[in-house]
Amino acid sequence: MGLARYYQRFIEGFSSIAKPITQLTQKNAPYVWTDACESSFVEMKRRLTSAHVLTITSGTCGFVVYCDASHRGLGCVLTQGCHVIAYASRQLKPHETRYPVHDLELAAIVFALNIWRHYLYGKSNAVADALSRKLCNLSLSTMSVSRLIENFCASCLYFETDMQSIRIFAIQAEPELLMRIKEAQKFDQNIHSSVEKVRSGHLSEYQASDDGTLFVNNRIVVPHISELRQQILQEAHCNKFSVHPGDRKLYNDLKTQYWWKI
């Protein structure tokens, strides 16, 4: 069994296969070798002596992790370029059997990140890697500094300059959905009128940012576009990071960010 655990990353569904045997190791569990234990042992030997289909990492492209959870256990698969790199699975702990569905899904994600963090963190974030290095003195010409500034602006990097150095201090990123909402606001006549009223000093529940985006109590106003509102609901419910929340949690999450009239 110890040898099987050592090679479990090569065995798909390891925790389910080994469950009858691992249950014998639980505290106060009677050691009774049942037919299920024998079948589990035979299947484990077969898996250990069969050729696997896993590949080693190439280091030239990203990884994709597939996670799943049930009331029996957690499972995940690490892939790269449509090839399986490793499997991982485990049975639920006693307290985890009482988890709701979305917490089980989240537990599977955390489980995958814990065991494969050395693959997933990697060195793909070249900007952060460059910013984390120690400062050094560089002799830069005026032309090279100008080119650096152009590259920083194109990468949305904020920086300060003086005669001898350039200090980068922030990176800005904006979700694509938020950009779509802001763009759609520009073509909504009602929203445009509300922005003008706010800028003229008219007291209302609306607020307008410097770029003309309309908000209500720090919640962005969504124009009356059914496709856009449907996308907001779709991403909030089906996004890989939302783990399918219930209707009440979905509503409470959305109302902190978005506002629209029915």
mmCIF file of N, CA, C and O in Angstrom, residues 10-65:
data_model
loop_
_atom_site.group_PDB
_atom_site.id
_atom_site.type_symbol
_atom_site.label_atom_id
_atom_site.label_comp_id
_atom_site.label_asym_id
_atom_site.label_seq_id
_atom_site.Cartn_x
_atom_site.Cartn_y
_atom_site.Cartn_z
ATOM 1 N N PHE A 10 0.154 8.971 -10.389
ATOM 2 C CA PHE A 10 0.026 8.354 -11.707
ATOM 3 C C PHE A 10 -1.261 7.543 -11.850
ATOM 4 O O PHE A 10 -1.514 6.981 -12.914
ATOM 5 N N ILE A 11 -2.048 7.434 -10.783
ATOM 6 C CA ILE A 11 -3.222 6.565 -10.783
ATOM 7 C C ILE A 11 -4.476 7.417 -10.708
ATOM 8 O O ILE A 11 -4.706 8.120 -9.716
ATOM 9 N N GLU A 12 -5.291 7.363 -11.730
ATOM 10 C CA GLU A 12 -6.536 8.118 -11.752
ATOM 11 C C GLU A 12 -7.542 7.490 -10.800
ATOM 12 O O GLU A 12 -7.736 6.278 -10.786
ATOM 13 N N GLY A 13 -8.192 8.327 -9.979
ATOM 14 C CA GLY A 13 -9.190 7.835 -9.029
ATOM 15 C C GLY A 13 -8.590 6.990 -7.923
ATOM 16 O O GLY A 13 -9.235 6.044 -7.441
ATOM 17 N N PHE A 14 -7.378 7.329 -7.475
ATOM 18 C CA PHE A 14 -6.682 6.518 -6.480
ATOM 19 C C PHE A 14 -7.477 6.388 -5.188
ATOM 20 O O PHE A 14 -7.598 5.293 -4.624
ATOM 21 N N SER A 15 -8.008 7.497 -4.684
ATOM 22 C CA SER A 15 -8.698 7.455 -3.389
ATOM 23 C C SER A 15 -9.920 6.548 -3.427
ATOM 24 O O SER A 15 -10.214 5.852 -2.451
ATOM 25 N N SER A 16 -10.644 6.535 -4.551
ATOM 26 C CA SER A 16 -11.827 5.671 -4.663
ATOM 27 C C SER A 16 -11.431 4.199 -4.715
ATOM 28 O O SER A 16 -12.083 3.347 -4.109
ATOM 29 N N ILE A 17 -10.351 3.918 -5.436
ATOM 30 C CA ILE A 17 -9.897 2.530 -5.543
ATOM 31 C C ILE A 17 -9.403 2.023 -4.191
ATOM 32 O O ILE A 17 -9.692 0.888 -3.784
ATOM 33 N N ALA A 18 -8.654 2.843 -3.474
ATOM 34 C CA ALA A 18 -8.032 2.414 -2.221
ATOM 35 C C ALA A 18 -8.938 2.552 -1.006
ATOM 36 O O ALA A 18 -8.537 2.167 0.096
ATOM 37 N N LYS A 19 -10.134 3.091 -1.164
ATOM 38 C CA LYS A 19 -10.988 3.364 -0.016
ATOM 39 C C LYS A 19 -11.257 2.147 0.866
ATOM 40 O O LYS A 19 -11.147 2.237 2.092
ATOM 41 N N PRO A 20 -11.618 0.975 0.323
ATOM 42 C CA PRO A 20 -11.878 -0.174 1.212
ATOM 43 C C PRO A 20 -10.685 -0.536 2.081
ATOM 44 O O PRO A 20 -10.853 -0.962 3.229
ATOM 45 N N ILE A 21 -9.459 -0.369 1.558
ATOM 46 C CA ILE A 21 -8.273 -0.705 2.338
ATOM 47 C C ILE A 21 -7.939 0.382 3.347
ATOM 48 O O ILE A 21 -7.594 0.095 4.501
ATOM 49 N N THR A 22 -8.029 1.633 2.934
ATOM 50 C CA THR A 22 -7.709 2.729 3.851
ATOM 51 C C THR A 22 -8.688 2.801 5.012
ATOM 52 O O THR A 22 -8.335 3.269 6.099
ATOM 53 N N GLN A 23 -9.911 2.321 4.827
ATOM 54 C CA GLN A 23 -10.871 2.313 5.929
ATOM 55 C C GLN A 23 -10.445 1.377 7.047
ATOM 56 O O GLN A 23 -10.826 1.568 8.203
ATOM 57 N N LEU A 24 -9.628 0.385 6.713
ATOM 58 C CA LEU A 24 -9.142 -0.539 7.741
ATOM 59 C C LEU A 24 -8.169 0.126 8.694
ATOM 60 O O LEU A 24 -7.945 -0.363 9.806
ATOM 61 N N THR A 25 -7.567 1.240 8.261
ATOM 62 C CA THR A 25 -6.572 1.928 9.089
ATOM 63 C C THR A 25 -7.183 2.973 10.009
ATOM 64 O O THR A 25 -6.461 3.598 10.783
ATOM 65 N N GLN A 26 -8.487 3.175 9.917
ATOM 66 C CA GLN A 26 -9.137 4.172 10.754
ATOM 67 C C GLN A 26 -9.179 3.709 12.199
ATOM 68 O O GLN A 26 -9.166 2.505 12.496
ATOM 69 N N LYS A 27 -9.256 4.682 13.089
ATOM 70 C CA LYS A 27 -9.268 4.387 14.522
ATOM 71 C C LYS A 27 -10.522 3.596 14.894
ATOM 72 O O LYS A 27 -11.625 3.913 14.470
ATOM 73 N N ASN A 28 -10.325 2.549 15.681
ATOM 74 C CA ASN A 28 -11.400 1.680 16.196
ATOM 75 C C ASN A 28 -12.113 0.892 15.099
ATOM 76 O O ASN A 28 -13.185 0.326 15.329
ATOM 77 N N ALA A 29 -11.561 0.867 13.880
ATOM 78 C CA ALA A 29 -12.170 0.097 12.792
ATOM 79 C C ALA A 29 -11.687 -1.346 12.879
ATOM 80 O O ALA A 29 -10.477 -1.597 12.990
ATOM 81 N N PRO A 30 -12.585 -2.323 12.842
ATOM 82 C CA PRO A 30 -12.164 -3.738 12.892
ATOM 83 C C PRO A 30 -11.437 -4.128 11.611
ATOM 84 O O PRO A 30 -11.818 -3.724 10.513
ATOM 85 N N TYR A 31 -10.361 -4.892 11.761
ATOM 86 C CA TYR A 31 -9.581 -5.310 10.597
ATOM 87 C C TYR A 31 -10.214 -6.578 10.025
ATOM 88 O O TYR A 31 -9.921 -7.702 10.452
ATOM 89 N N VAL A 32 -11.088 -6.371 9.045
ATOM 90 C CA VAL A 32 -11.772 -7.473 8.375
ATOM 91 C C VAL A 32 -11.510 -7.350 6.879
ATOM 92 O O VAL A 32 -11.916 -6.368 6.254
ATOM 93 N N TRP A 33 -10.812 -8.338 6.325
ATOM 94 C CA TRP A 33 -10.463 -8.303 4.900
ATOM 95 C C TRP A 33 -11.658 -8.822 4.091
ATOM 96 O O TRP A 33 -11.875 -10.012 3.983
ATOM 97 N N THR A 34 -12.414 -7.907 3.523
ATOM 98 C CA THR A 34 -13.621 -8.249 2.791
ATOM 99 C C THR A 34 -13.333 -8.451 1.312
ATOM 100 O O THR A 34 -12.205 -8.253 0.844
ATOM 101 N N ASP A 35 -14.360 -8.847 0.578
ATOM 102 C CA ASP A 35 -14.218 -8.986 -0.872
ATOM 103 C C ASP A 35 -13.883 -7.650 -1.524
ATOM 104 O O ASP A 35 -13.146 -7.588 -2.519
ATOM 105 N N ALA A 36 -14.439 -6.568 -0.958
ATOM 106 C CA ALA A 36 -14.140 -5.233 -1.488
ATOM 107 C C ALA A 36 -12.666 -4.892 -1.305
ATOM 108 O O ALA A 36 -12.030 -4.291 -2.192
ATOM 109 N N CYS A 37 -12.092 -5.302 -0.166
ATOM 110 C CA CYS A 37 -10.667 -5.058 0.067
ATOM 111 C C CYS A 37 -9.822 -5.857 -0.910
ATOM 112 O O CYS A 37 -8.812 -5.355 -1.431
ATOM 113 N N GLU A 38 -10.204 -7.100 -1.158
ATOM 114 C CA GLU A 38 -9.460 -7.924 -2.096
ATOM 115 C C GLU A 38 -9.521 -7.351 -3.510
ATOM 116 O O GLU A 38 -8.497 -7.289 -4.221
ATOM 117 N N SER A 39 -10.710 -6.884 -3.912
ATOM 118 C CA SER A 39 -10.845 -6.277 -5.240
ATOM 119 C C SER A 39 -10.014 -5.011 -5.350
ATOM 120 O O SER A 39 -9.389 -4.740 -6.384
ATOM 121 N N SER A 40 -10.004 -4.225 -4.268
ATOM 122 C CA SER A 40 -9.196 -3.010 -4.258
ATOM 123 C C SER A 40 -7.717 -3.333 -4.381
ATOM 124 O O SER A 40 -6.979 -2.678 -5.137
ATOM 125 N N PHE A 41 -7.267 -4.360 -3.671
ATOM 126 C CA PHE A 41 -5.854 -4.758 -3.709
ATOM 127 C C PHE A 41 -5.446 -5.242 -5.104
ATOM 128 O O PHE A 41 -4.389 -4.874 -5.631
ATOM 129 N N VAL A 42 -6.297 -6.039 -5.716
ATOM 130 C CA VAL A 42 -6.013 -6.561 -7.053
ATOM 131 C C VAL A 42 -5.971 -5.424 -8.076
ATOM 132 O O VAL A 42 -5.089 -5.374 -8.947
ATOM 133 N N GLU A 43 -6.935 -4.524 -7.979
ATOM 134 C CA GLU A 43 -6.963 -3.402 -8.920
ATOM 135 C C GLU A 43 -5.754 -2.502 -8.739
ATOM 136 O O GLU A 43 -5.185 -1.984 -9.718
ATOM 137 N N MET A 44 -5.317 -2.310 -7.484
ATOM 138 C CA MET A 44 -4.151 -1.476 -7.235
ATOM 139 C C MET A 44 -2.896 -2.100 -7.850
ATOM 140 O O MET A 44 -2.060 -1.407 -8.438
ATOM 141 N N LYS A 45 -2.747 -3.424 -7.730
ATOM 142 C CA LYS A 45 -1.601 -4.101 -8.339
ATOM 143 C C LYS A 45 -1.644 -3.966 -9.854
ATOM 144 O O LYS A 45 -0.605 -3.770 -10.499
ATOM 145 N N ARG A 46 -2.843 -4.074 -10.419
ATOM 146 C CA ARG A 46 -2.956 -3.948 -11.873
ATOM 147 C C ARG A 46 -2.553 -2.563 -12.332
ATOM 148 O O ARG A 46 -1.849 -2.412 -13.342
ATOM 149 N N ARG A 47 -2.994 -1.541 -11.599
ATOM 150 C CA ARG A 47 -2.646 -0.176 -11.980
ATOM 151 C C ARG A 47 -1.136 0.076 -11.862
ATOM 152 O O ARG A 47 -0.555 0.790 -12.676
ATOM 153 N N LEU A 48 -0.503 -0.512 -10.867
ATOM 154 C CA LEU A 48 0.928 -0.301 -10.665
ATOM 155 C C LEU A 48 1.776 -0.998 -11.719
ATOM 156 O O LEU A 48 2.916 -0.582 -11.994
ATOM 157 N N THR A 49 1.253 -2.050 -12.308
ATOM 158 C CA THR A 49 2.018 -2.789 -13.312
ATOM 159 C C THR A 49 1.592 -2.480 -14.733
ATOM 160 O O THR A 49 2.052 -3.118 -15.680
ATOM 161 N N SER A 50 0.698 -1.518 -14.900
ATOM 162 C CA SER A 50 0.248 -1.115 -16.233
ATOM 163 C C SER A 50 0.977 0.147 -16.653
ATOM 164 O O SER A 50 1.325 0.991 -15.820
ATOM 165 N N ALA A 51 1.183 0.290 -17.940
ATOM 166 C CA ALA A 51 1.838 1.497 -18.465
ATOM 167 C C ALA A 51 0.896 2.682 -18.325
ATOM 168 O O ALA A 51 -0.277 2.606 -18.692
ATOM 169 N N HIS A 52 1.386 3.763 -17.784
ATOM 170 C CA HIS A 52 0.567 4.957 -17.635
ATOM 171 C C HIS A 52 0.694 5.839 -18.877
ATOM 172 O O HIS A 52 1.566 5.633 -19.718
ATOM 173 N N VAL A 53 -0.186 6.816 -18.984
ATOM 174 C CA VAL A 53 -0.217 7.690 -20.158
ATOM 175 C C VAL A 53 0.201 9.111 -19.817
ATOM 176 O O VAL A 53 -0.027 10.027 -20.580
ATOM 177 N N LEU A 54 0.817 9.287 -18.666
ATOM 178 C CA LEU A 54 1.215 10.623 -18.250
ATOM 179 C C LEU A 54 2.470 11.063 -18.997
ATOM 180 O O LEU A 54 3.259 10.241 -19.477
ATOM 181 N N THR A 55 2.659 12.369 -19.068
ATOM 182 C CA THR A 55 3.852 12.932 -19.700
ATOM 183 C C THR A 55 4.534 13.868 -18.719
ATOM 184 O O THR A 55 3.929 14.312 -17.730
ATOM 185 N N ILE A 56 5.778 14.173 -18.970
ATOM 186 C CA ILE A 56 6.498 15.129 -18.129
ATOM 187 C C ILE A 56 6.252 16.538 -18.650
ATOM 188 O O ILE A 56 5.874 16.729 -19.809
ATOM 189 N N THR A 57 6.466 17.511 -17.808
ATOM 190 C CA THR A 57 6.213 18.900 -18.195
ATOM 191 C C THR A 57 7.278 19.372 -19.181
ATOM 192 O O THR A 57 8.436 18.952 -19.129
ATOM 193 N N SER A 58 6.839 20.259 -20.080
ATOM 194 C CA SER A 58 7.767 20.798 -21.071
ATOM 195 C C SER A 58 8.346 22.133 -20.652
ATOM 196 O O SER A 58 9.405 22.530 -21.104
ATOM 197 N N GLY A 59 7.622 22.876 -19.806
ATOM 198 C CA GLY A 59 8.118 24.161 -19.345
ATOM 199 C C GLY A 59 7.949 25.292 -20.321
ATOM 200 O O GLY A 59 8.415 26.398 -20.087
ATOM 201 N N THR A 60 7.265 25.040 -21.450
ATOM 202 C CA THR A 60 7.112 26.080 -22.464
ATOM 203 C C THR A 60 5.691 26.602 -22.591
ATOM 204 O O THR A 60 5.434 27.533 -23.329
ATOM 205 N N CYS A 61 4.741 26.004 -21.898
ATOM 206 C CA CYS A 61 3.363 26.486 -21.966
ATOM 207 C C CYS A 61 2.702 26.324 -20.602
ATOM 208 O O CYS A 61 3.246 25.666 -19.705
ATOM 209 N N GLY A 62 1.524 26.914 -20.426
ATOM 210 C CA GLY A 62 0.861 26.919 -19.146
ATOM 211 C C GLY A 62 0.210 25.594 -18.805
ATOM 212 O O GLY A 62 0.198 24.641 -19.592
ATOM 213 N N PHE A 63 -0.373 25.561 -17.617
ATOM 214 C CA PHE A 63 -1.038 24.371 -17.117
ATOM 215 C C PHE A 63 -2.531 24.640 -16.961
ATOM 216 O O PHE A 63 -2.957 25.785 -16.782
ATOM 217 N N VAL A 64 -3.309 23.574 -17.007
ATOM 218 C CA VAL A 64 -4.745 23.637 -16.753
ATOM 219 C C VAL A 64 -5.070 22.592 -15.691
ATOM 220 O O VAL A 64 -4.640 21.434 -15.807
ATOM 221 N N VAL A 65 -5.814 23.001 -14.671
ATOM 222 C CA VAL A 65 -6.198 22.095 -13.594
ATOM 223 C C VAL A 65 -7.695 21.862 -13.651
ATOM 224 O O VAL A 65 -8.480 22.817 -13.685
#
